[in-house]
mmCIF file of C-alpha atoms in Angstrom:
data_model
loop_
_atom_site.group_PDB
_atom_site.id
_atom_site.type_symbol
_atom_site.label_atom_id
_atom_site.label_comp_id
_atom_site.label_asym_id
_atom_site.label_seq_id
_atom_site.Cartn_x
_atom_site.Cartn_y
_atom_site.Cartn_z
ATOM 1 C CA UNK X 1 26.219 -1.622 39.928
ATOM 2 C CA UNK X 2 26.320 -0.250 36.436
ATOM 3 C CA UNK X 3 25.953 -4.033 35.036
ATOM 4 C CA UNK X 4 22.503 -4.243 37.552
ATOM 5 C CA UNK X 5 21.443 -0.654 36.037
ATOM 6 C CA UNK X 6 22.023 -2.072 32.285
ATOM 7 C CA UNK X 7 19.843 -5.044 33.226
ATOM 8 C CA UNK X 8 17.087 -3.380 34.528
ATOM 9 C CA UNK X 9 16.589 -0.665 31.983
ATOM 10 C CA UNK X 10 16.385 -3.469 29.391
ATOM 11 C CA UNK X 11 13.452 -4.910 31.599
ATOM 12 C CA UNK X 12 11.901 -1.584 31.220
ATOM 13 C CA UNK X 13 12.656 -1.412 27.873
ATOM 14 C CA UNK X 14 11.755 -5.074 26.328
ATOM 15 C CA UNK X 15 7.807 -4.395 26.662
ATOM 16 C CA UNK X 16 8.132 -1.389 24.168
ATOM 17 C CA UNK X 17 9.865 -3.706 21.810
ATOM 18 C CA UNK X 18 8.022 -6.674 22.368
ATOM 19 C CA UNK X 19 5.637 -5.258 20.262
ATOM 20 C CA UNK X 20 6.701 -6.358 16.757
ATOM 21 C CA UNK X 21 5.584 -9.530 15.179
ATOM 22 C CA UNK X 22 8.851 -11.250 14.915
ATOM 23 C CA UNK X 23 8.136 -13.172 11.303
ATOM 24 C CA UNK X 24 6.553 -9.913 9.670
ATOM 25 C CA UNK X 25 9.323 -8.061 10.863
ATOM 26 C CA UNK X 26 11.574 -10.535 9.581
ATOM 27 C CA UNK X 27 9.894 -10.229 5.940
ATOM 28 C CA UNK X 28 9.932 -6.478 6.018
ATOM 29 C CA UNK X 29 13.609 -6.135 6.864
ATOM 30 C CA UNK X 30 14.458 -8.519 4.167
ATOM 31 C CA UNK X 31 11.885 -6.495 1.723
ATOM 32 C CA UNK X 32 14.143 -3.595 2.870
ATOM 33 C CA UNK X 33 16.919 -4.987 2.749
ATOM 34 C CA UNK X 34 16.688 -6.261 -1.039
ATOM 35 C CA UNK X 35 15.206 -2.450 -1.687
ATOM 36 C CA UNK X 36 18.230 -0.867 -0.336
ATOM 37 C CA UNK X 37 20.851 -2.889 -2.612
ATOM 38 C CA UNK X 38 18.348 -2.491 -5.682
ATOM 39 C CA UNK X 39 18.429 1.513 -4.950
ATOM 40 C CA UNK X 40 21.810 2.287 -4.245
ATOM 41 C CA UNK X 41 22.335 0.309 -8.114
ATOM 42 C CA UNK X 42 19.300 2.728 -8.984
ATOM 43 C CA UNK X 43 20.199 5.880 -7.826
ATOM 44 C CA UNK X 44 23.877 5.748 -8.864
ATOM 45 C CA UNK X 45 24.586 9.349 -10.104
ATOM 46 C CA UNK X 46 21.803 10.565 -8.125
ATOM 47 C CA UNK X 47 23.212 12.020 -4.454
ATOM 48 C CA UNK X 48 21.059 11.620 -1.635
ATOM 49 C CA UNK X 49 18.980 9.080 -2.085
ATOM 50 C CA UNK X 50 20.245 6.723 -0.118
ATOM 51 C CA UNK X 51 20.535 8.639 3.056
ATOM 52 C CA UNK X 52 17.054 10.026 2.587
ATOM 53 C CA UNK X 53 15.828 6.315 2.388
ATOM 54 C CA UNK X 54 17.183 5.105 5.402
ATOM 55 C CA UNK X 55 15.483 8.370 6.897
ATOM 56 C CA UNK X 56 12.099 7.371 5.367
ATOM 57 C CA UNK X 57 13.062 3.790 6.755
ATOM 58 C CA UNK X 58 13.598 4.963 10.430
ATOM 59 C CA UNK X 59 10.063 6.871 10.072
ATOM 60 C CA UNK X 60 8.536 4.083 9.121
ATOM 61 C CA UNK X 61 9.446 1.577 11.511
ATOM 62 C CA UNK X 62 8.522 4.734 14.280
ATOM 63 C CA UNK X 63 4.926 4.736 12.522
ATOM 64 C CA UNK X 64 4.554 0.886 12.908
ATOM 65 C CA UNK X 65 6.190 0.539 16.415
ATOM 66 C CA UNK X 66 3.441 3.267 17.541
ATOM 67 C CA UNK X 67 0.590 1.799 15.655
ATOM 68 C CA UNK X 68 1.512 -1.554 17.123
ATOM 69 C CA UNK X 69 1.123 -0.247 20.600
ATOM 70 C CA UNK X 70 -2.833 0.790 19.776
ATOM 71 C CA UNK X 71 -4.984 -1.672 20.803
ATOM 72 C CA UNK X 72 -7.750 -3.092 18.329
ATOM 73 C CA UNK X 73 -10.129 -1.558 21.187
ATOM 74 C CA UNK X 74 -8.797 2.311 20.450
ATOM 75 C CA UNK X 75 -9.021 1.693 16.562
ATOM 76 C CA UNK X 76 -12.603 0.393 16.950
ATOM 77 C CA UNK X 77 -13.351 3.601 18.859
ATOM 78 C CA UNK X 78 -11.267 6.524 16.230
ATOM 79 C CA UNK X 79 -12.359 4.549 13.050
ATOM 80 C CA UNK X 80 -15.666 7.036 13.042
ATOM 81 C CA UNK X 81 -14.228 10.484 13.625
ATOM 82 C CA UNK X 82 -11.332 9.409 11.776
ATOM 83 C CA UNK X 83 -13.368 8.529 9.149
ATOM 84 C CA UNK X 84 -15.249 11.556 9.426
ATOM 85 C CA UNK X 85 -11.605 13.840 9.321
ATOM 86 C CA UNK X 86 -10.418 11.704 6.578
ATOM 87 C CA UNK X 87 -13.438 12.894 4.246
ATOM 88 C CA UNK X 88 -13.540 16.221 5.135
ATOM 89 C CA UNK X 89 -9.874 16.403 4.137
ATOM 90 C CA UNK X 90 -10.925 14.999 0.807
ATOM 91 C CA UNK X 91 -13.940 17.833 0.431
ATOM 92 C CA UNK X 92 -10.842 20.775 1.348
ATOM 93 C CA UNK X 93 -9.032 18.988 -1.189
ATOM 94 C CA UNK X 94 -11.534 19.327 -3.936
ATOM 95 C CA UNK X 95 -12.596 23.063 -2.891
ATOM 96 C CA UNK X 96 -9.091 24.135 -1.725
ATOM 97 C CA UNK X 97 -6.137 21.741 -2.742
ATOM 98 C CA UNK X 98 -2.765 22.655 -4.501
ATOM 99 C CA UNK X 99 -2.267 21.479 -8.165
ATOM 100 C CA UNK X 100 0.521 19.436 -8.812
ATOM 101 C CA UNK X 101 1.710 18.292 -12.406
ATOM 102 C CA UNK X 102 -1.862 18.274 -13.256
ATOM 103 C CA UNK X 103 -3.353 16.799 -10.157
ATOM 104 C CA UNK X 104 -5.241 18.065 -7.017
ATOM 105 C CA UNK X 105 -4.078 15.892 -4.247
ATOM 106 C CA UNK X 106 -2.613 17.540 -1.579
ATOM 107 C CA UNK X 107 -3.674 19.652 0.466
ATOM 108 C CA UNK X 108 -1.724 22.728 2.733
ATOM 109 C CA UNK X 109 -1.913 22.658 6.344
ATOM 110 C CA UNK X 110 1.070 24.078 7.395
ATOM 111 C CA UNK X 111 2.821 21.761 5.404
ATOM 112 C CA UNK X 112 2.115 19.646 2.271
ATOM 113 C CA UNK X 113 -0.662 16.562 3.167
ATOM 114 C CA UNK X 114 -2.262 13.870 0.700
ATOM 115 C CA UNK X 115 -5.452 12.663 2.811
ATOM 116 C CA UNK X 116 -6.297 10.099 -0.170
ATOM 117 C CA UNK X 117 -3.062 8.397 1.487
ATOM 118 C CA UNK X 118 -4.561 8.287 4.981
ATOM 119 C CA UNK X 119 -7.842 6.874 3.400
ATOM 120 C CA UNK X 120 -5.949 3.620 2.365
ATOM 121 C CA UNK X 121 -5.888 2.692 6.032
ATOM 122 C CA UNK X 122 -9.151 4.707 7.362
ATOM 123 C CA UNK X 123 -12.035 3.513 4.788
ATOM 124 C CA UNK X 124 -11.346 -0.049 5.707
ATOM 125 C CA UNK X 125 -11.164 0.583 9.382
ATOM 126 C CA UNK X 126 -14.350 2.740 9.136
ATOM 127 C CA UNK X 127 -15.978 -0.239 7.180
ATOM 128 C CA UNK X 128 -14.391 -3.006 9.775
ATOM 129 C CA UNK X 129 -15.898 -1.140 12.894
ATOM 130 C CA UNK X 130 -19.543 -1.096 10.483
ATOM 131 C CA UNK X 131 -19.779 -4.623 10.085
ATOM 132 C CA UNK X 132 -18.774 -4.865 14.100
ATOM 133 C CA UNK X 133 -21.473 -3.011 15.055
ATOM 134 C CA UNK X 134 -23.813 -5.308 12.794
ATOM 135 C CA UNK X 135 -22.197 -8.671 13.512
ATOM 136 C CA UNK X 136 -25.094 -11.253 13.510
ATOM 137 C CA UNK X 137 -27.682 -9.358 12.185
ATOM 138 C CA UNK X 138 -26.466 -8.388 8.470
ATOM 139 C CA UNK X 139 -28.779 -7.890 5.947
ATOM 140 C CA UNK X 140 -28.526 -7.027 1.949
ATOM 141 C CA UNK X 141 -28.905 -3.199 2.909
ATOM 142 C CA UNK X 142 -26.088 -3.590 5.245
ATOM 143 C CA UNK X 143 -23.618 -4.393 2.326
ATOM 144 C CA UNK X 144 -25.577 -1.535 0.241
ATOM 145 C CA UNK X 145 -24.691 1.067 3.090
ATOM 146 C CA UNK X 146 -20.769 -0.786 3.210
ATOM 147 C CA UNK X 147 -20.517 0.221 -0.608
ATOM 148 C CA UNK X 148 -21.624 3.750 0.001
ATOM 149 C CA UNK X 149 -19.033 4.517 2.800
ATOM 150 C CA UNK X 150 -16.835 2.714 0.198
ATOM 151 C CA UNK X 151 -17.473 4.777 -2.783
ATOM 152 C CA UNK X 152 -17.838 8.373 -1.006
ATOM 153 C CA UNK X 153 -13.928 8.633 -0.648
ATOM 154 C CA UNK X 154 -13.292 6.885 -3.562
ATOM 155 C CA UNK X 155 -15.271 8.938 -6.104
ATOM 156 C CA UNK X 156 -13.416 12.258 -4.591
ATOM 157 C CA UNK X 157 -9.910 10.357 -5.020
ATOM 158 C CA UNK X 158 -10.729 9.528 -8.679
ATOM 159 C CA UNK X 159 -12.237 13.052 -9.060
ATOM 160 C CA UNK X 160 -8.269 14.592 -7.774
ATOM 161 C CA UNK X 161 -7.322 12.475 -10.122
ATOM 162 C CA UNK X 162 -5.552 9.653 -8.585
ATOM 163 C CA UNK X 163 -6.545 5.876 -10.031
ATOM 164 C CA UNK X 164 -4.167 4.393 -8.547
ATOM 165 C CA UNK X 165 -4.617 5.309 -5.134
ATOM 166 C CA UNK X 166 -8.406 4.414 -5.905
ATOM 167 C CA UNK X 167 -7.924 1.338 -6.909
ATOM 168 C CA UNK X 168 -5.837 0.737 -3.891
ATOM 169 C CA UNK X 169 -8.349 1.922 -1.549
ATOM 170 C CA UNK X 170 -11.235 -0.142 -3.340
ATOM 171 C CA UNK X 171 -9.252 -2.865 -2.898
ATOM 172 C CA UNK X 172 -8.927 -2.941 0.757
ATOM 173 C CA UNK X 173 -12.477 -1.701 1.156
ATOM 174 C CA UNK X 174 -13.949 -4.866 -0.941
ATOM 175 C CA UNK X 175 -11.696 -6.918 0.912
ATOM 176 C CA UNK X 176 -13.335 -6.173 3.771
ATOM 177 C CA UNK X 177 -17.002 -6.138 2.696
ATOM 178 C CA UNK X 178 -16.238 -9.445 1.337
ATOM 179 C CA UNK X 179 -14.812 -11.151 4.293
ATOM 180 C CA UNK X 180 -17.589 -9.674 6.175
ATOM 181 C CA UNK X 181 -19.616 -12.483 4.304
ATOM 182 C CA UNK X 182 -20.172 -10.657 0.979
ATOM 183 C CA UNK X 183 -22.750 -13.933 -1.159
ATOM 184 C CA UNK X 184 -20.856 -15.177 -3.951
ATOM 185 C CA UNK X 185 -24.063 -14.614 -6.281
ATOM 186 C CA UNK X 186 -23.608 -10.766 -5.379
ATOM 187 C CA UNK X 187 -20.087 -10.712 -6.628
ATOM 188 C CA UNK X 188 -21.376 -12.077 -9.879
ATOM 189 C CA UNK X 189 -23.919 -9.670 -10.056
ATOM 190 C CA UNK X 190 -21.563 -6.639 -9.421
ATOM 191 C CA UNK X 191 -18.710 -8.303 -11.952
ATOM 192 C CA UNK X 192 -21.666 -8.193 -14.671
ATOM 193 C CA UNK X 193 -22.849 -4.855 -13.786
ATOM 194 C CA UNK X 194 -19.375 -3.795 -13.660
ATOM 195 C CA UNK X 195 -18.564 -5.099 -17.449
ATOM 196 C CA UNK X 196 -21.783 -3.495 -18.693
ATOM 197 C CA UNK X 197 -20.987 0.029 -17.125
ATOM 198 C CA UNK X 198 -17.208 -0.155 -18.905
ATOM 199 C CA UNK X 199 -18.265 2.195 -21.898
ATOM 200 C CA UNK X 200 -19.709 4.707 -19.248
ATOM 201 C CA UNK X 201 -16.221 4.334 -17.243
ATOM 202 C CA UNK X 202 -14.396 5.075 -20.165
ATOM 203 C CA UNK X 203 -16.408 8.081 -20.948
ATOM 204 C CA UNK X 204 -15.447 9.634 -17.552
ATOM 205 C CA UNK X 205 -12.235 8.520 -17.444
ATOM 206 C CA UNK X 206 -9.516 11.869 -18.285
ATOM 207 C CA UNK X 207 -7.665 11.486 -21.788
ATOM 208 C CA UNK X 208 -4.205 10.483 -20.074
ATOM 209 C CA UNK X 209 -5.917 7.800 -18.369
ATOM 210 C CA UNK X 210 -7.433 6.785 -21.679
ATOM 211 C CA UNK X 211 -4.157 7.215 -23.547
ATOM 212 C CA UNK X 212 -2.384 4.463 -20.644
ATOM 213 C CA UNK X 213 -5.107 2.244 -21.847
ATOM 214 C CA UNK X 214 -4.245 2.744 -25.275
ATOM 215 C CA UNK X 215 -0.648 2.684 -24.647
ATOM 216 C CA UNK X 216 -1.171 -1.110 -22.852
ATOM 217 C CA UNK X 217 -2.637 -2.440 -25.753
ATOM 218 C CA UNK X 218 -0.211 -0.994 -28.602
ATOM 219 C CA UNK X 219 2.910 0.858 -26.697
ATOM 220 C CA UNK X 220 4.599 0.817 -30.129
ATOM 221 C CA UNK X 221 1.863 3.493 -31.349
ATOM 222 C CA UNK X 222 4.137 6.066 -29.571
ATOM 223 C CA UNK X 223 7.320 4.347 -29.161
ATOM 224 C CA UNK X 224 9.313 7.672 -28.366
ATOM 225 C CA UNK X 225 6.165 9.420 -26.389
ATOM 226 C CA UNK X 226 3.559 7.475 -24.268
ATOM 227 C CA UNK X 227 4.495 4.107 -24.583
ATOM 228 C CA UNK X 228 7.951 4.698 -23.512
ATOM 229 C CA UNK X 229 7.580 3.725 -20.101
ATOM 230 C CA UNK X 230 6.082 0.394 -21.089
ATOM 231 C CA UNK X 231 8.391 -0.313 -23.862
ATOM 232 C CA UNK X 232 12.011 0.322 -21.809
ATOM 233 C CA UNK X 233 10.860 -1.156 -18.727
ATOM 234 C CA UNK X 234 9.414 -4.876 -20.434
ATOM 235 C CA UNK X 235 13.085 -4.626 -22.114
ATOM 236 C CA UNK X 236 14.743 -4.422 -18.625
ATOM 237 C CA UNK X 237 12.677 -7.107 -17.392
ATOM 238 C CA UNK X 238 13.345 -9.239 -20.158
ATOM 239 C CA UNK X 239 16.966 -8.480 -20.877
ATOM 240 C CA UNK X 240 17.536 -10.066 -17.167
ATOM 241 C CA UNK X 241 17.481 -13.289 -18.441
ATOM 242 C CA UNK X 242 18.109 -16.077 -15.870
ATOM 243 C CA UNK X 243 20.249 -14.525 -13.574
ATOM 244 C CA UNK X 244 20.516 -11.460 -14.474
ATOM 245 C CA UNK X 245 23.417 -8.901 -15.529
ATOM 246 C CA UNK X 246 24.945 -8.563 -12.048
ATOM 247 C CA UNK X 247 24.421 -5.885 -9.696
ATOM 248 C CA UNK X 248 25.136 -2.226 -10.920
ATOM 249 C CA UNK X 249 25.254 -3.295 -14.177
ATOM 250 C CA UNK X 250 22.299 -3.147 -15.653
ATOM 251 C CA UNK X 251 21.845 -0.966 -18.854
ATOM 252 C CA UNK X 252 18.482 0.197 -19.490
ATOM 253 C CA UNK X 253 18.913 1.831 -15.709
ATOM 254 C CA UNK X 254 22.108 3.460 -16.089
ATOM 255 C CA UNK X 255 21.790 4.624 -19.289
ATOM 256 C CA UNK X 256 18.327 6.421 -18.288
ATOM 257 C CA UNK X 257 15.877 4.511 -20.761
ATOM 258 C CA UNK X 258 14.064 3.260 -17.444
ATOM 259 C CA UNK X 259 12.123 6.067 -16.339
ATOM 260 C CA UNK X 260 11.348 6.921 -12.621
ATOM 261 C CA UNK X 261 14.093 4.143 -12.105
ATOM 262 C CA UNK X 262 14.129 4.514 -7.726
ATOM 263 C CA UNK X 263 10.453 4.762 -7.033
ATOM 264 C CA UNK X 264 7.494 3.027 -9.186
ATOM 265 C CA UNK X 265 9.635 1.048 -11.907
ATOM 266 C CA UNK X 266 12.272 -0.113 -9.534
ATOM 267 C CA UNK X 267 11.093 -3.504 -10.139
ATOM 268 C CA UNK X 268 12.867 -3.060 -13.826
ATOM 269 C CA UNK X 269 16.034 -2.273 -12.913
ATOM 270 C CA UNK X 270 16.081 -5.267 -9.948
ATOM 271 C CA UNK X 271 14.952 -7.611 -12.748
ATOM 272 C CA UNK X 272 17.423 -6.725 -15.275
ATOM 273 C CA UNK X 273 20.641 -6.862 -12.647
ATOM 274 C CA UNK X 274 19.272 -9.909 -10.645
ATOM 275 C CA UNK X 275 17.023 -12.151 -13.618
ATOM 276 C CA UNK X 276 14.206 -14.425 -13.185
ATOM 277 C CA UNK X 277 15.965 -15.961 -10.123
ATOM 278 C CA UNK X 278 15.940 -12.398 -8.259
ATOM 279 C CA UNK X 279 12.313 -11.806 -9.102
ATOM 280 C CA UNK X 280 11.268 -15.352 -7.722
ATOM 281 C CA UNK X 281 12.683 -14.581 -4.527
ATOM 282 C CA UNK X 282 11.184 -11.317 -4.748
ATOM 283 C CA UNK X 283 7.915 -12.947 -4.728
ATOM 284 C CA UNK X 284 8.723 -15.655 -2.572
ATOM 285 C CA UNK X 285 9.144 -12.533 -0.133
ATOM 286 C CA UNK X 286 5.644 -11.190 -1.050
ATOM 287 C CA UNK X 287 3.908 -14.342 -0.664
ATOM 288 C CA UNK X 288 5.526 -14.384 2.987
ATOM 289 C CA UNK X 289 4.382 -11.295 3.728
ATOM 290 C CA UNK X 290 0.778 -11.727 2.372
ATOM 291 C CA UNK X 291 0.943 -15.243 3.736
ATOM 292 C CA UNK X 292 1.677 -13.764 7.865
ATOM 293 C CA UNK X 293 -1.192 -11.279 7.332
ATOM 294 C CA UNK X 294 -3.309 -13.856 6.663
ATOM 295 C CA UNK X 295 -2.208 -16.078 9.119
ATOM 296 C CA UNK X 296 -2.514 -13.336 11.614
ATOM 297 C CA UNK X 297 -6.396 -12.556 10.033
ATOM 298 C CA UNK X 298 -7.295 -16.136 10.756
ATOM 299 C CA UNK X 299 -6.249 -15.948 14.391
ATOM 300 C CA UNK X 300 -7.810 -12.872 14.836
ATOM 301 C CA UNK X 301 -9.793 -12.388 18.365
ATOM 302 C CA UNK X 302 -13.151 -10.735 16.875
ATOM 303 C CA UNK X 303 -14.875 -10.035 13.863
ATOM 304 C CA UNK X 304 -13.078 -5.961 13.710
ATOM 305 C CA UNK X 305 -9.590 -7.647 13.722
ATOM 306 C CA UNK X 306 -10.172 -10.164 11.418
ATOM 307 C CA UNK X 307 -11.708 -7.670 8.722
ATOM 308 C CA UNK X 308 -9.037 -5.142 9.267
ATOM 309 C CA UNK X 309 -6.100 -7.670 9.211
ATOM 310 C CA UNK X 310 -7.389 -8.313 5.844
ATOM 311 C CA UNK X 311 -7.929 -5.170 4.647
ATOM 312 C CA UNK X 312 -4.438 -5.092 5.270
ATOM 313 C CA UNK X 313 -2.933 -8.229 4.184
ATOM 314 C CA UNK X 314 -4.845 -6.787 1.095
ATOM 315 C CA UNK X 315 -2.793 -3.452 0.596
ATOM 316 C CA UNK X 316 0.111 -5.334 0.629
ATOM 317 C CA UNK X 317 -0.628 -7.572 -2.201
ATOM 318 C CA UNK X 318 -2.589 -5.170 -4.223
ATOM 319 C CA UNK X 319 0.496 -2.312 -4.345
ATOM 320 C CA UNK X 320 3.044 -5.517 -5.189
ATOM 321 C CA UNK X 321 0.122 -7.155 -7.589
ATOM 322 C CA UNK X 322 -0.051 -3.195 -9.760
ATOM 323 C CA UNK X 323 3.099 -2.238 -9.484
ATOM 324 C CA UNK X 324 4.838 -5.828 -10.993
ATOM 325 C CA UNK X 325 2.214 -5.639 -13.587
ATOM 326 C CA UNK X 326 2.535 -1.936 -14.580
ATOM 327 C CA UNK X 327 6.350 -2.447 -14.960
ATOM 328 C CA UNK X 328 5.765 -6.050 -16.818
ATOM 329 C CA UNK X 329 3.322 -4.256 -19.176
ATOM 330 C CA UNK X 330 0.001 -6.523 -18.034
ATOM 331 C CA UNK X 331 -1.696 -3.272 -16.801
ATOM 332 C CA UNK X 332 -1.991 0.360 -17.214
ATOM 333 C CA UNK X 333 0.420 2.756 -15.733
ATOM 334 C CA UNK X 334 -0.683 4.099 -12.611
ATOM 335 C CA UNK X 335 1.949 5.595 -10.442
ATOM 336 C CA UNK X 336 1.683 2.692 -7.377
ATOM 337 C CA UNK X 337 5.136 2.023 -5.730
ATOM 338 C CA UNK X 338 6.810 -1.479 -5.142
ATOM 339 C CA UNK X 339 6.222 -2.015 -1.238
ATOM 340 C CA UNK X 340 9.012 -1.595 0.599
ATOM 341 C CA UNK X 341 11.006 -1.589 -2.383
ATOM 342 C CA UNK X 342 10.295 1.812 -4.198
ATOM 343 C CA UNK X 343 12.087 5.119 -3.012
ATOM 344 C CA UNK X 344 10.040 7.389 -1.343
ATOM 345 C CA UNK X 345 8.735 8.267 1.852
ATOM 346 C CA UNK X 346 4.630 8.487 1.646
ATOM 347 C CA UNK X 347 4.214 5.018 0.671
ATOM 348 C CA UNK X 348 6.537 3.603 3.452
ATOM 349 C CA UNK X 349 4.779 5.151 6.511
ATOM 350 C CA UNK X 350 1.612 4.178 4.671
ATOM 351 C CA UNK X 351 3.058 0.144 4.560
ATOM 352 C CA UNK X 352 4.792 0.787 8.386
ATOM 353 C CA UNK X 353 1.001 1.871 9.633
ATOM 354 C CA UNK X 354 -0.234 -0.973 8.077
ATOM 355 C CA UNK X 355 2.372 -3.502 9.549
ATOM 356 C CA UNK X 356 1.646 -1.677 12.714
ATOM 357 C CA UNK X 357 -1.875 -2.452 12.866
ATOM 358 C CA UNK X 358 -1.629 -6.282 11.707
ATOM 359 C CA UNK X 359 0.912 -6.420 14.505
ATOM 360 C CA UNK X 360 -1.458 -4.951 17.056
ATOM 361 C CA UNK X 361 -4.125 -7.787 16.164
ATOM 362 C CA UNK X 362 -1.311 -10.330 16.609
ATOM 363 C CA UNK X 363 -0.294 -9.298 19.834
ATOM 364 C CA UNK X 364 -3.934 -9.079 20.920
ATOM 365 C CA UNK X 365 -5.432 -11.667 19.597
ATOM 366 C CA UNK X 366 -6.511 -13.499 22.830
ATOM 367 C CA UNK X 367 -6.797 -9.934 24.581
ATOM 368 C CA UNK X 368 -9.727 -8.643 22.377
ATOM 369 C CA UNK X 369 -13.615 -9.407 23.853
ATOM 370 C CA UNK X 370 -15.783 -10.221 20.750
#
């Protein structure tokens, strides 16, 4: 009896479950897996970390299980008004919001909330259900209005400030705009426009963001100061050699010259203990990952899927894309976390909501009416 009871609560059971894309979920548990050995090396001599991890892990996978089980029909229909909540969580943050080590961001409602985090996912939805709406009949003022709705969340998350969260959201919100059938000629046109507004950019861009410009181009100008970061990290990388220097034993970690060592430059101290070898199975890993999105874009039932599962695919290779060339010293410091990789909590329910969603186009993909 107890044996028939067994077997028929897993019957109830295995539609909840059913709901995860098996080879994404297979990348992401590897991702986490190889982030779990890489932080308990990382946060040696720091208590707690690990158990709040595998916390921030468990939340995560909750986030994407439920966002899995919306359908592409209920995003279509919230993208508006969440939209619309999203931005007037930016305004309260720009009239109202708590200052944090220099920077605006969050904002208190009840407890501490960053809505530039929740934009990541919204401004591309918002922009997918747009060029829905206007399937077959775009025009050049379509893409016009597609940059505004772009651009309005954007210029409030620079404003906080917070570039790399920007650039994140731009990101995903070209991504879509361009898949949507963005002209080729047009992209020129903005690239040159874009190059000739650079000495206007740089006027508006805050001194410390000026200084990590700087600091890219000559991080031996403050050795000791703001090119630290960039200096001790492109020595971990580089002092990993082939294969590394074994886990737990790398030096620049545990003797603290990596900074921030468990969330954004992670990367370093995985490269130093695990070498060139590590870090192309890293990105063999990444390329998976961005590789299923795709795969699960193409298949995509309708024109709202197929943008968003791009959008997505796109945050995914955009925070891996910064945050390996931040650490490797090819581009400014900008606080983005190693996906799935980097400590941290924020950032993982951001990645589980997006795995969530690409898995809800998957499992839809011949359910959605175009």
């Amino acid at each position: 009896m107890r044996i028939h009871e067994r077997r028929s609560l897993g019957r109830r059971l295995r539609p909840y479950f059913t709901v995860f894309d098996g080879p994404l979920t297979l990348i992401i548990v590897a991702l986490l897996t190889v982030s779990m050995i890489t932080l308990y090396s990382a946060s040696i001599g720091i208590p707690g970390k690990m158990e709040d991890q595998v916390r921030n892990i468990v939340l995560s996978f909750l986030v994407m299980w439920l966002a899995a089980n919306i359908s592409p029909q209920t995003m279509m229909r919230i993208a508006v008004p969440a939209y619309a909540a999203g931005m007037i969580l930016l305004v309260g943050v720009a009239l109202f919001g708590i200052i944090k080590l220099g920077a605006r961001r969050w904002l208190h409602l009840g407890i501490d909330i960053q809505p530039s985090e929740f934009m990541k996912i919204v401004t591309p939805m918002m922009l997918a259900w747009f060029f829905q709406q206007r399937a077959g009949q775009l025009r050049w003022h379509s893409y016009l209005l597609a940059a505004v709705l772009l651009m309005a969340p954007v210029l409030f998350i620079v404003r906080q400030p917070d570039l790399g969260t920007a650039l994140l959201v731009v990101a995903a919100g070209f991504t879509v705009i361009f898949l949507a059938g963005l002209a080729w000629k047009a992209i020129g046109v903005l690239l040159v426009l874009f190059g000739a507004s650079l000495p206007v950019i740089w006027t508006l861009l805050h001194d410390y963001q000026r200084e990590r410009v700087m600091t890219l181009i000559d991080p031996t100008s403050d050795p000791l100061g703001k090119g630290f970061h960039i200096i001790q990290s492109t020595i971990a990388v580089g002092s990993g050699g082939m294969t590394g220097k074994g886990w737990t034993h790398g030096t620049q970690a545990h003797l603290e010259f990596v900074p921030e060592r468990t969330t954004d430059f992670i990367f370093a101290v995985y490269s130093e203990e695990f070498g060139l070898i590590g870090n192309l199975v890293l990105l063999l890993l990444y390329l998976l990952l961005v590789g299923r999105g795709l795969m699960i874009a193409g298949n995509a039932a309708n024109l709202f899927s197929r943008l968003l599962a791009g959008a997505m695919t796109m945050i995914y290779f955009a925070y891996a894309f910064v945050n390996m060339g931040m650490v490797s010293g090819i581009l400014p410091v900008v606080g983005v976390p190693l996906p799935y990789m980097s400590y941290g909590g924020t950032a993982l329910l951001t990645l589980g909501l997006a795995g969530g969603i690409l898995m809800s186009i998957q499992r839809h993909r011949k359910l959605v009416q175009t």
